[in-house]
XYZ file of C-alpha atoms in Angstrom:
704
model
C 47.982 149.528 100.264
C 48.582 152.220 98.117
C 48.344 152.204 94.491
C 52.264 153.451 95.048
C 53.011 150.044 96.836
C 51.270 147.666 94.489
C 53.149 149.360 91.536
C 56.498 148.919 93.582
C 55.254 145.330 94.198
C 54.635 144.613 90.933
C 57.990 146.056 89.458
C 60.177 144.092 92.069
C 58.267 141.100 91.016
C 58.940 141.641 87.457
C 62.800 142.800 88.160
C 62.952 139.877 90.482
C 61.799 137.087 88.441
C 63.385 138.308 85.003
C 66.522 137.786 87.068
C 65.469 134.232 87.882
C 64.770 133.581 84.208
C 68.024 134.940 82.937
C 69.588 132.170 85.775
C 67.772 129.790 84.565
C 68.739 130.173 80.795
C 72.324 130.483 81.949
C 71.840 127.101 83.773
C 70.212 125.605 80.740
C 73.096 126.722 78.484
C 75.725 125.296 80.508
C 74.111 122.015 81.087
C 77.184 120.484 79.198
C 79.637 122.573 80.428
C 82.396 120.460 82.502
C 82.620 121.742 86.094
C 79.770 124.224 85.450
C 77.410 124.910 88.777
C 74.209 126.023 88.879
C 73.325 129.298 89.547
C 70.664 130.118 92.427
C 68.919 133.294 92.913
C 68.296 134.179 96.601
C 65.232 136.463 97.023
C 64.216 138.576 100.265
C 61.049 140.572 101.218
C 61.294 143.884 100.886
C 59.505 145.858 103.691
C 59.341 149.766 104.077
C 58.258 151.091 107.504
C 56.632 147.881 108.393
C 55.031 147.344 105.417
C 55.829 145.051 102.304
C 56.916 146.878 99.288
C 57.635 143.699 97.191
C 60.476 141.456 96.498
C 64.192 142.092 95.795
C 67.499 139.785 95.103
C 69.229 139.280 98.177
C 72.587 137.393 96.228
C 73.028 135.354 93.097
C 75.165 132.345 93.991
C 76.469 129.106 92.800
C 75.059 126.196 94.505
C 77.928 124.444 95.993
C 78.733 122.048 98.661
C 82.190 122.794 100.299
C 82.768 119.703 101.922
C 82.075 117.470 98.959
C 84.520 120.288 97.000
C 87.187 119.708 99.272
C 87.146 116.255 99.359
C 86.928 116.142 95.484
C 90.207 118.164 95.292
C 91.654 115.810 97.805
C 90.835 112.854 95.826
C 92.143 114.596 92.427
C 95.392 115.539 94.139
C 95.940 111.557 95.711
C 94.853 110.428 92.223
C 97.205 112.440 90.033
C 99.941 111.331 92.915
C 99.474 107.754 91.997
C 98.610 107.786 88.587
C 102.061 109.673 87.517
C 103.911 106.883 89.870
C 101.781 104.229 88.014
C 103.210 105.610 84.622
C 106.519 105.562 85.483
C 106.433 101.917 87.003
C 104.670 100.781 83.748
C 107.812 101.999 81.970
C 110.290 100.479 84.272
C 108.468 97.174 83.762
C 108.541 97.653 79.982
C 112.156 97.868 80.821
C 112.566 94.685 82.754
C 110.402 92.924 79.954
C 108.594 89.734 79.961
C 109.782 87.659 83.101
C 109.489 84.272 81.047
C 111.173 85.454 78.042
C 114.831 84.016 77.688
C 116.367 87.939 77.783
C 115.004 88.286 81.521
C 117.464 88.918 84.105
C 116.081 85.900 85.986
C 116.796 83.864 82.392
C 120.351 85.604 82.005
C 121.278 84.289 85.503
C 120.204 80.803 84.866
C 121.988 80.739 81.785
C 125.050 81.796 83.634
C 124.532 78.849 85.733
C 123.767 76.326 82.751
C 127.140 77.467 81.142
C 129.195 76.789 84.311
C 127.158 73.195 84.569
C 128.800 72.613 81.065
C 131.990 73.703 81.829
C 132.336 71.778 84.531
C 132.083 68.706 82.255
C 135.011 69.446 80.473
C 136.905 72.655 81.681
C 139.664 72.523 79.392
C 137.316 73.445 76.484
C 138.118 76.795 75.498
C 134.950 77.028 73.587
C 132.973 76.454 76.974
C 135.123 78.653 79.004
C 134.162 81.390 75.739
C 130.492 80.639 76.610
C 130.986 80.827 80.353
C 132.424 84.151 80.286
C 129.965 85.411 77.296
C 127.005 84.629 79.167
C 128.264 86.312 82.565
C 129.097 89.670 80.545
C 125.472 89.742 79.278
C 123.760 89.262 82.618
C 126.028 91.928 83.862
C 125.389 94.051 80.818
C 121.524 93.746 81.926
C 122.471 94.369 85.477
C 124.290 97.559 84.672
C 121.981 98.643 82.241
C 118.893 98.198 84.529
C 121.117 100.724 86.897
C 121.453 103.114 84.032
C 117.648 102.931 83.147
C 116.392 103.737 86.711
C 118.748 106.703 86.587
C 117.281 107.611 83.231
C 114.199 107.575 84.523
C 115.266 109.656 87.774
C 116.404 112.202 85.211
C 112.560 112.336 83.459
C 110.920 112.380 86.840
C 113.373 115.575 87.726
C 112.385 116.990 84.406
C 108.726 116.310 84.970
C 108.800 117.983 88.611
C 110.311 121.131 86.967
C 107.089 121.197 84.305
C 104.816 120.492 87.388
C 106.535 123.459 89.305
C 105.900 125.711 86.126
C 102.189 124.574 86.035
C 101.568 125.328 89.782
C 103.430 128.468 89.296
C 100.776 129.181 86.240
C 97.523 128.403 88.074
C 98.711 130.470 91.469
C 99.104 133.677 89.038
C 95.387 132.796 87.473
C 94.032 132.409 90.749
C 95.813 135.638 92.106
C 94.079 137.428 88.966
C 90.766 136.406 89.739
C 90.762 137.500 93.265
C 90.405 141.213 92.679
C 87.062 140.233 90.325
C 85.676 138.473 92.896
C 86.115 141.026 95.373
C 84.978 143.639 93.219
C 81.764 141.915 91.846
C 81.141 141.007 96.052
C 81.449 144.743 96.693
C 79.268 145.545 94.154
C 76.624 142.959 95.019
C 76.685 141.662 91.323
C 76.964 137.716 90.377
C 79.871 136.207 91.219
C 78.973 132.691 89.778
C 80.736 133.117 86.552
C 84.154 134.080 87.999
C 83.569 131.786 91.126
C 83.327 128.827 88.200
C 86.536 129.842 86.815
C 88.092 129.769 90.559
C 86.928 126.510 90.852
C 88.338 125.460 87.477
C 91.903 126.808 88.548
C 91.745 125.267 92.213
C 91.117 121.951 90.579
C 93.607 122.032 88.594
C 96.104 123.096 90.983
C 94.773 120.311 93.044
C 96.419 117.850 90.219
C 99.388 119.239 91.124
C 99.934 120.013 94.813
C 97.757 119.836 98.243
C 96.631 122.829 99.499
C 93.959 124.208 101.835
C 91.525 127.186 101.115
C 91.113 130.282 103.305
C 87.971 132.109 102.066
C 87.995 135.836 102.564
C 84.862 138.241 103.732
C 85.386 140.005 100.693
C 85.303 137.356 98.441
C 89.027 136.456 97.775
C 90.333 133.300 98.671
C 93.777 132.532 100.048
C 95.530 129.314 99.886
C 98.004 127.536 102.038
C 99.592 123.950 101.486
C 98.436 121.893 103.880
C 101.424 121.665 105.956
C 101.084 125.466 106.718
C 102.880 126.978 104.137
C 101.307 130.335 102.011
C 100.680 129.627 98.459
C 98.605 132.972 98.046
C 97.468 135.442 100.456
C 97.882 139.262 99.941
C 100.955 138.608 97.930
C 101.753 136.122 95.505
C 104.093 133.102 95.801
C 105.717 130.838 93.390
C 107.771 127.886 93.356
C 111.249 127.601 91.949
C 113.162 124.053 91.224
C 116.156 123.586 88.654
C 116.346 119.952 87.322
C 120.112 118.679 87.089
C 121.306 118.005 83.273
C 122.882 114.673 84.120
C 121.432 112.141 86.986
C 123.504 109.426 88.508
C 122.969 107.379 91.632
C 125.385 110.317 93.609
C 123.184 113.276 92.024
C 121.965 115.580 94.613
C 118.920 117.093 93.722
C 118.059 120.957 94.283
C 114.828 121.478 96.697
C 111.518 122.883 95.473
C 111.788 126.234 96.851
C 108.938 128.890 97.585
C 109.490 132.386 97.801
C 106.917 135.710 97.561
C 107.003 137.990 94.339
C 105.764 141.015 93.090
C 102.718 140.188 91.369
C 103.334 142.370 88.513
C 107.163 141.867 87.752
C 107.235 138.121 89.338
C 110.840 138.882 90.856
C 111.297 137.782 94.649
C 110.484 140.073 97.603
C 111.568 137.390 100.045
C 114.058 134.650 100.999
C 113.085 131.170 99.753
C 111.709 128.118 101.606
C 112.567 124.577 101.005
C 109.043 122.991 100.970
C 110.393 119.536 99.267
C 109.733 117.662 102.568
C 106.111 119.098 103.199
C 104.234 118.555 99.914
C 101.655 115.672 100.801
C 99.997 115.009 97.861
C 99.546 115.909 93.889
C 101.790 115.019 91.130
C 104.480 116.879 92.911
C 104.510 114.526 95.947
C 104.022 111.364 93.496
C 107.187 112.624 91.516
C 109.098 113.454 94.524
C 108.745 109.990 95.935
C 109.529 108.313 92.447
C 113.134 110.464 92.573
C 113.728 110.110 96.196
C 112.790 107.034 97.454
C 110.848 104.525 95.266
C 113.471 104.605 92.011
C 116.504 104.900 94.897
C 115.254 101.655 96.593
C 114.865 100.037 93.147
C 118.657 101.587 92.582
C 120.072 100.142 95.844
C 118.481 96.820 95.276
C 119.973 96.210 91.681
C 123.236 97.665 93.386
C 123.065 95.130 95.923
C 122.737 92.249 93.344
C 125.629 93.484 91.195
C 127.848 93.436 94.386
C 127.094 89.951 95.802
C 127.158 88.494 92.473
C 130.734 90.053 91.928
C 131.595 89.147 95.245
C 130.710 85.694 94.830
C 132.122 84.904 91.669
C 135.176 86.854 92.601
C 135.275 84.865 95.574
C 135.534 81.657 93.090
C 137.722 83.281 90.849
C 140.422 84.231 93.553
C 140.171 80.623 95.318
C 141.594 78.814 91.846
C 144.141 79.999 89.645
C 144.191 80.133 85.436
C 146.609 77.595 83.710
C 148.922 79.152 82.798
C 149.199 81.284 85.816
C 149.221 85.094 85.008
C 153.103 87.054 85.526
C 151.240 89.621 87.868
C 148.447 89.637 90.077
C 147.446 93.465 91.087
C 144.546 93.961 93.698
C 141.894 97.037 93.626
C 142.422 99.709 96.322
C 141.990 98.956 100.017
C 142.859 101.133 103.033
C 145.405 98.847 103.966
C 148.954 100.158 104.909
C 152.196 98.703 105.798
C 152.019 99.515 109.586
C 148.303 97.867 109.855
C 148.118 94.705 111.679
C 146.900 92.037 109.100
C 143.772 90.825 110.888
C 143.913 87.510 108.759
C 143.365 84.058 110.175
C 144.046 80.637 108.607
C 147.080 79.731 106.093
C 147.868 80.860 102.891
C 150.332 79.944 100.191
C 152.109 82.258 97.500
C 153.609 80.387 94.741
C 155.626 80.723 91.522
C 155.256 78.651 88.670
C 157.086 78.272 85.070
C 155.107 78.228 81.738
C 154.886 74.630 81.987
C 152.814 75.119 85.216
C 155.738 73.272 87.184
C 156.654 74.707 90.633
C 159.491 77.334 90.988
C 158.948 78.445 94.526
C 156.766 78.435 96.986
C 156.090 80.339 100.703
C 153.282 79.678 103.391
C 152.021 82.117 106.003
C 150.098 80.787 108.933
C 148.177 83.528 110.428
C 147.074 81.653 113.315
C 150.229 79.914 114.502
C 152.781 82.538 113.506
C 151.011 86.192 112.516
C 153.390 88.480 110.884
C 153.325 91.776 113.267
C 151.895 93.927 110.399
C 151.977 93.978 106.614
C 155.249 95.067 106.161
C 156.289 91.784 108.217
C 154.116 89.729 105.828
C 155.816 91.308 102.499
C 159.158 90.755 103.844
C 158.400 87.352 104.960
C 156.628 86.276 101.520
C 159.491 87.953 99.531
C 162.136 85.769 101.516
C 160.295 82.811 101.419
C 160.000 82.796 97.405
C 163.800 83.987 97.305
C 163.759 86.364 94.285
C 161.342 84.181 92.463
C 158.462 86.728 93.120
C 157.769 89.934 94.787
C 154.767 90.831 97.080
C 154.375 94.826 97.318
C 151.728 96.931 98.821
C 151.462 100.491 97.567
C 148.954 103.270 98.618
C 146.339 100.549 99.817
C 147.126 98.331 96.208
C 148.632 94.665 96.750
C 150.046 92.606 93.886
C 152.487 89.930 93.225
C 154.547 89.474 90.550
C 157.163 86.560 89.154
C 160.581 87.987 88.692
C 161.140 86.227 85.188
C 158.933 87.115 82.319
C 157.720 83.559 81.429
C 156.858 82.810 85.054
C 153.135 82.971 86.555
C 152.328 83.628 90.000
C 149.546 82.033 92.361
C 147.858 82.788 95.716
C 146.237 79.624 97.026
C 144.317 79.267 100.611
C 144.552 76.139 102.907
C 141.631 73.692 101.831
C 140.864 73.298 105.478
C 141.758 76.146 107.108
C 141.606 79.619 104.617
C 142.733 82.707 105.182
C 140.164 85.077 105.872
C 139.594 88.501 106.550
C 135.967 89.734 107.134
C 134.969 86.604 105.772
C 137.110 86.711 102.485
C 140.435 85.006 101.777
C 143.840 86.819 101.463
C 143.448 87.001 97.192
C 139.619 87.838 97.269
C 139.974 90.266 100.054
C 142.511 92.667 97.888
C 141.042 91.493 94.711
C 144.225 90.344 93.135
C 142.246 87.777 90.878
C 138.924 89.225 90.289
C 136.629 88.304 87.770
C 134.024 91.170 87.533
C 134.591 94.747 88.209
C 132.345 97.799 88.793
C 132.400 101.534 89.697
C 132.051 100.402 93.181
C 132.734 96.824 94.988
C 129.388 97.539 97.280
C 131.168 95.374 100.176
C 131.814 97.709 103.331
C 133.286 94.629 105.803
C 136.772 96.330 105.995
C 138.153 93.795 108.682
C 139.484 96.995 110.647
C 139.187 97.015 114.564
C 138.434 100.397 116.027
C 142.202 100.809 117.502
C 143.826 101.088 114.519
C 145.064 104.412 112.995
C 142.661 105.904 110.542
C 145.544 107.998 109.013
C 143.092 111.151 108.364
C 144.680 114.376 108.166
C 143.804 117.191 110.678
C 141.177 119.432 109.360
C 139.397 116.990 106.908
C 135.875 116.746 107.765
C 132.405 115.228 106.738
C 129.146 116.949 106.192
C 125.900 115.167 106.987
C 122.127 115.974 106.097
C 119.474 114.570 108.297
C 116.020 114.209 107.148
C 113.102 112.289 108.449
C 111.002 109.729 106.798
C 108.974 112.519 105.053
C 111.854 113.844 103.506
C 111.837 117.026 105.869
C 115.642 118.617 106.558
C 116.194 117.841 110.235
C 119.720 119.345 110.408
C 122.862 119.556 108.550
C 125.947 118.486 110.743
C 129.623 119.014 109.681
C 131.849 116.286 111.692
C 135.307 116.930 112.277
C 137.786 116.484 114.802
C 138.302 112.702 113.773
C 141.080 111.885 116.265
C 143.570 109.420 115.590
C 141.817 105.737 115.317
C 138.542 104.531 113.959
C 137.187 104.574 117.537
C 138.073 108.231 117.642
C 136.127 109.063 114.336
C 133.080 107.028 115.529
C 133.005 109.031 119.089
C 132.802 112.233 116.784
C 130.283 110.799 114.466
C 128.360 109.839 117.725
C 128.522 113.425 119.363
C 125.506 114.189 121.072
C 125.489 117.980 119.614
C 125.662 116.484 116.397
C 124.812 113.465 114.208
C 124.671 111.757 118.030
C 121.295 113.221 118.385
C 119.723 111.380 115.937
C 122.000 108.119 115.330
C 123.969 106.013 116.985
C 127.272 104.700 114.816
C 129.285 101.377 115.347
C 131.788 98.929 114.125
C 130.306 95.299 113.708
C 132.685 92.310 113.960
C 133.314 92.397 110.502
C 135.002 95.996 110.287
C 131.644 97.577 108.739
C 129.866 100.661 109.846
C 126.478 100.763 111.217
C 124.087 103.064 112.940
C 120.975 102.825 114.515
C 118.642 105.501 115.052
C 118.080 107.174 118.635
C 114.526 106.893 119.926
C 112.278 108.674 119.788
C 112.396 108.385 116.031
C 111.976 105.604 114.153
C 113.709 106.239 111.124
C 116.296 108.815 109.468
C 117.738 109.258 106.230
C 121.498 110.295 106.130
C 123.077 112.001 103.108
C 126.754 112.544 103.246
C 126.852 116.154 101.584
C 130.333 116.632 101.408
C 133.532 114.293 102.171
C 137.165 115.798 102.592
C 138.755 112.801 104.353
C 141.444 110.834 102.580
C 142.651 107.740 104.495
C 146.591 107.696 104.430
C 147.748 107.684 100.909
C 145.221 105.346 99.368
C 142.893 108.112 97.744
C 139.733 106.588 99.560
C 137.750 108.778 101.784
C 135.983 107.503 105.005
C 132.895 107.798 103.294
C 133.702 105.609 100.422
C 135.165 102.944 102.209
C 132.381 102.570 104.722
C 129.541 103.060 101.842
C 128.314 106.324 103.231
C 128.452 108.272 100.180
C 125.003 109.064 98.507
C 123.988 106.604 95.948
C 127.202 104.627 96.774
C 125.523 101.364 97.059
C 123.751 101.733 93.901
C 127.136 102.121 91.929
C 128.080 98.386 92.408
C 125.930 97.842 89.596
C 127.300 100.507 87.562
C 129.849 99.939 84.428
C 129.762 96.164 85.859
C 131.685 93.790 83.479
C 134.357 90.958 83.199
C 137.565 92.117 83.704
C 138.969 93.002 80.516
C 141.918 90.305 80.463
C 139.377 87.477 81.130
C 136.811 88.947 78.608
C 139.703 88.978 75.945
C 141.416 85.689 77.152
C 138.916 83.101 78.699
C 142.183 80.884 79.320
C 142.749 83.125 82.228
C 139.480 81.911 84.281
C 140.670 80.606 87.391
C 139.760 76.870 87.533
C 142.679 74.885 88.540
C 144.222 74.616 92.468
C 147.848 74.512 93.151
C 148.830 71.273 94.420
C 150.043 71.210 98.040
C 152.300 68.700 97.605
C 154.360 69.518 94.322
C 157.617 69.798 94.910
C 159.800 72.439 92.977
C 160.264 71.302 89.257
C 157.071 69.168 89.432
C 153.212 70.096 87.784
C 151.681 72.299 90.152
C 148.274 73.272 88.230
C 146.273 70.884 86.109
C 144.321 72.377 82.965
C 141.818 69.813 82.921
C 141.134 70.601 87.236
C 137.629 70.463 87.536
C 137.136 71.935 91.081
C 137.063 75.646 89.921
C 134.334 75.218 87.209
C 132.421 73.063 90.122
C 132.780 75.435 92.434
C 131.167 78.505 90.245
C 128.512 76.040 89.267
C 127.819 75.587 93.123
C 126.892 79.163 93.518
C 123.542 78.438 92.045
C 122.449 77.138 95.160
C 124.849 79.022 97.461
C 123.096 80.948 100.471
C 124.501 84.336 100.157
C 124.112 86.963 103.198
C 122.550 90.050 101.506
C 122.272 93.270 103.170
C 118.926 95.378 103.248
C 118.493 97.056 100.088
C 115.441 99.219 99.519
C 112.305 97.446 100.456
C 114.101 94.039 100.363
C 115.070 92.913 103.845
C 118.292 91.488 105.028
C 118.629 87.628 104.570
C 120.495 84.547 103.288
C 119.199 83.675 100.022
C 120.669 82.237 96.579
C 121.501 85.075 93.665
C 118.531 83.525 91.811
C 116.258 83.876 94.840
C 117.350 87.507 95.113
C 116.932 88.194 91.281
C 113.349 86.993 92.012
C 112.727 89.157 94.868
C 113.952 92.124 92.964
C 111.918 91.503 90.326
C 108.788 90.743 92.395
C 109.536 94.064 94.072
C 109.372 95.976 90.941
C 106.021 94.196 90.119
C 104.674 95.009 93.551
C 105.706 98.676 93.297
C 103.965 99.002 90.011
C 100.947 97.157 91.425
C 100.890 99.474 94.136
C 100.838 102.397 92.484
C 98.139 101.111 90.110
C 95.882 99.818 92.902
C 96.222 102.894 94.911
C 95.334 105.165 91.775
C 92.330 103.140 90.848
C 91.337 103.126 94.230
C 91.563 106.826 94.270
C 89.917 107.038 91.015
C 86.769 105.368 92.008
C 86.555 107.874 95.343
C 87.005 110.751 93.184
C 84.178 109.343 90.518
C 82.155 109.080 93.439
C 82.675 112.200 94.804
C 81.776 113.874 91.622
C 78.861 112.307 91.179
C 77.572 113.522 94.508
C 78.996 116.923 93.608
C 77.310 116.741 90.365
C 73.844 116.043 92.164
C 73.896 119.006 94.286
C 75.501 121.624 91.975
C 74.980 120.107 88.225
C 71.765 121.269 86.082
C 68.900 119.341 86.050
C 66.858 120.105 82.899
C 63.601 118.842 84.083
C 63.914 121.170 87.857
C 65.217 123.921 85.413
C 62.168 123.694 82.755
C 59.924 123.386 85.577
C 61.352 126.493 87.031
C 61.237 128.425 84.113
C 57.304 127.984 84.199
C 57.043 129.159 87.707
C 59.096 132.014 86.960
C 57.254 133.181 83.720
C 53.872 132.421 85.541
C 54.872 134.362 88.267
C 56.464 137.124 85.963
C 53.281 137.115 83.989
C 51.356 137.757 87.184
C 53.485 140.776 88.565
C 52.776 142.101 84.702
C 49.075 141.852 85.122
C 49.026 143.569 88.535
C 51.264 146.137 86.782
C 48.605 146.462 83.928
C 45.707 146.868 86.981
C 47.891 149.213 88.592
C 47.801 151.277 85.494
C 44.413 151.140 84.815
C 43.240 152.383 88.141
C 45.785 155.068 87.878
C 43.874 156.074 84.386
C 40.593 155.804 85.910
C 41.386 158.221 88.452
C 42.982 160.735 85.985
C 39.769 160.683 84.072
C 37.912 161.245 87.137
C 39.745 164.243 88.215
């Protein structure tokens, strides 16, 4: 070996070990830096013309485990997904309060039934009536308040989605700025560990918000795609867009989370947008979207179903009985009934007029089984003739009313005790809401009593537009349904058109006149959103979607603004507790103010088995009002517990992965100090070789 080769070998040894010492010092300096991965100098032997000429630095790299890094990012996304859900469910649990307190939802309902029990002991006591109405109003106020709180939480979730979208955009911009630095360092053969460390921090922060896959490039840059395949960052930058609505109700349609390419310098869009809402799989965005569109919607539907059934059962009792004195006028709520329609009632109902002393003035009975009127027009004519001018039954734009002619007289609608009038399981007064106790923004009951052959009276050119989504929230189709024909069967045929909605679902009218649909195979579940509805059934002012409960968030509206009707709230004497005497003759007492039967009927609601429809995660079934209330509270608690458990499970997994990653990439002071000794000794040895070469050169020069 020549002296030049020895000189080269010693110099490369000095330089290489100097690089090693610098890398080791950097590792030691960052021993407590969060997320820092130690730097490693990769050496290579230098060979020239078959002879070794020393050692060189092949590369300076971060010590990483790509598999553990990817697993850690996935755990970060999952942990944050469930963490944000746990945060919001904890807030809702705070709204629900302590289940054992007297102000809880279940306790309020128990207090209602306690007051009805007291009322049954003395139904003529005004104070007991007032207490019953007051406790019922308190319970309904709590139900409506919970519905409002759920919508407020959805609004807050929506605002947080906007904040997270902003954070995602900022991280994508940061990663896009780091990519050119990585490309430059890689091209020049310089150390990339520092930039890669910054990149890793940005990727970990991005993982908190949204799921993604990394596609490393040969030039050192990284490209990002969502796990569903949409590009987040490649040769151009993409950004997300979301505009949260200012006011949120159960019927609010939320805008999509859109993805589009932008100019990296100006951030101006350079492509059309793509809706990625349904394809986000984890991270805070997924957690927030699930809260907004699924979990809180399920809770709002559950509380809506509770409000609907409480109102329906209390109204059923109120409509079976009459107040004393009887009201001068009974006016119902809007329905889709018109005069030319068949009544579709069975059983027997009595219409009566009483004077101010509750003595019978006139009475007429309609037997829908033995002598059914041809239609509602015929029914009205029959009743008015039977009352002989003492009272008037009328039907205007779907609203039925019964009025006494004389100002001091009152009207009563009473079903036969053994064979009551029924349509879709509800008596005549109950079906039309003539003497309701509770009202809300929507009845929440969609058993119409219609048959498919009846005319719907929907005008030509009117239509419905549906959006179909799969169980993951991805949009499958937007379908406009027009040409609804003449009858309800025609409308259902249009809905079931195989080139439209029929490709996904199949609609039908059940025996109670409610519209149902089943999902067509091979799909197991779809979500229908009624986007627009320009239909109107006759002159009722009610749309097809409204009548059958198809409108977005409509079932939740049964708990919105739910309250005792004003006339009963202001005057508890109008509470219906008395039964019209079936044997009273004209001029005889027909109503008794001390009648216990109405109060007992209210009391019996405590144990009555009620048919609840499926609402959110609560299955359909026959349970009492109190049992369903307990199910709602239990489900709310279960959702909170589920989010907490999933967060804890993923947090534990994340901790384990980060510990293993730290074992691989973290700085071990003992190891670094040992390496430092090795590199220092190697440096000293190389320096001694260099010194020896210098001495040899000096000897040669002196000999010349």
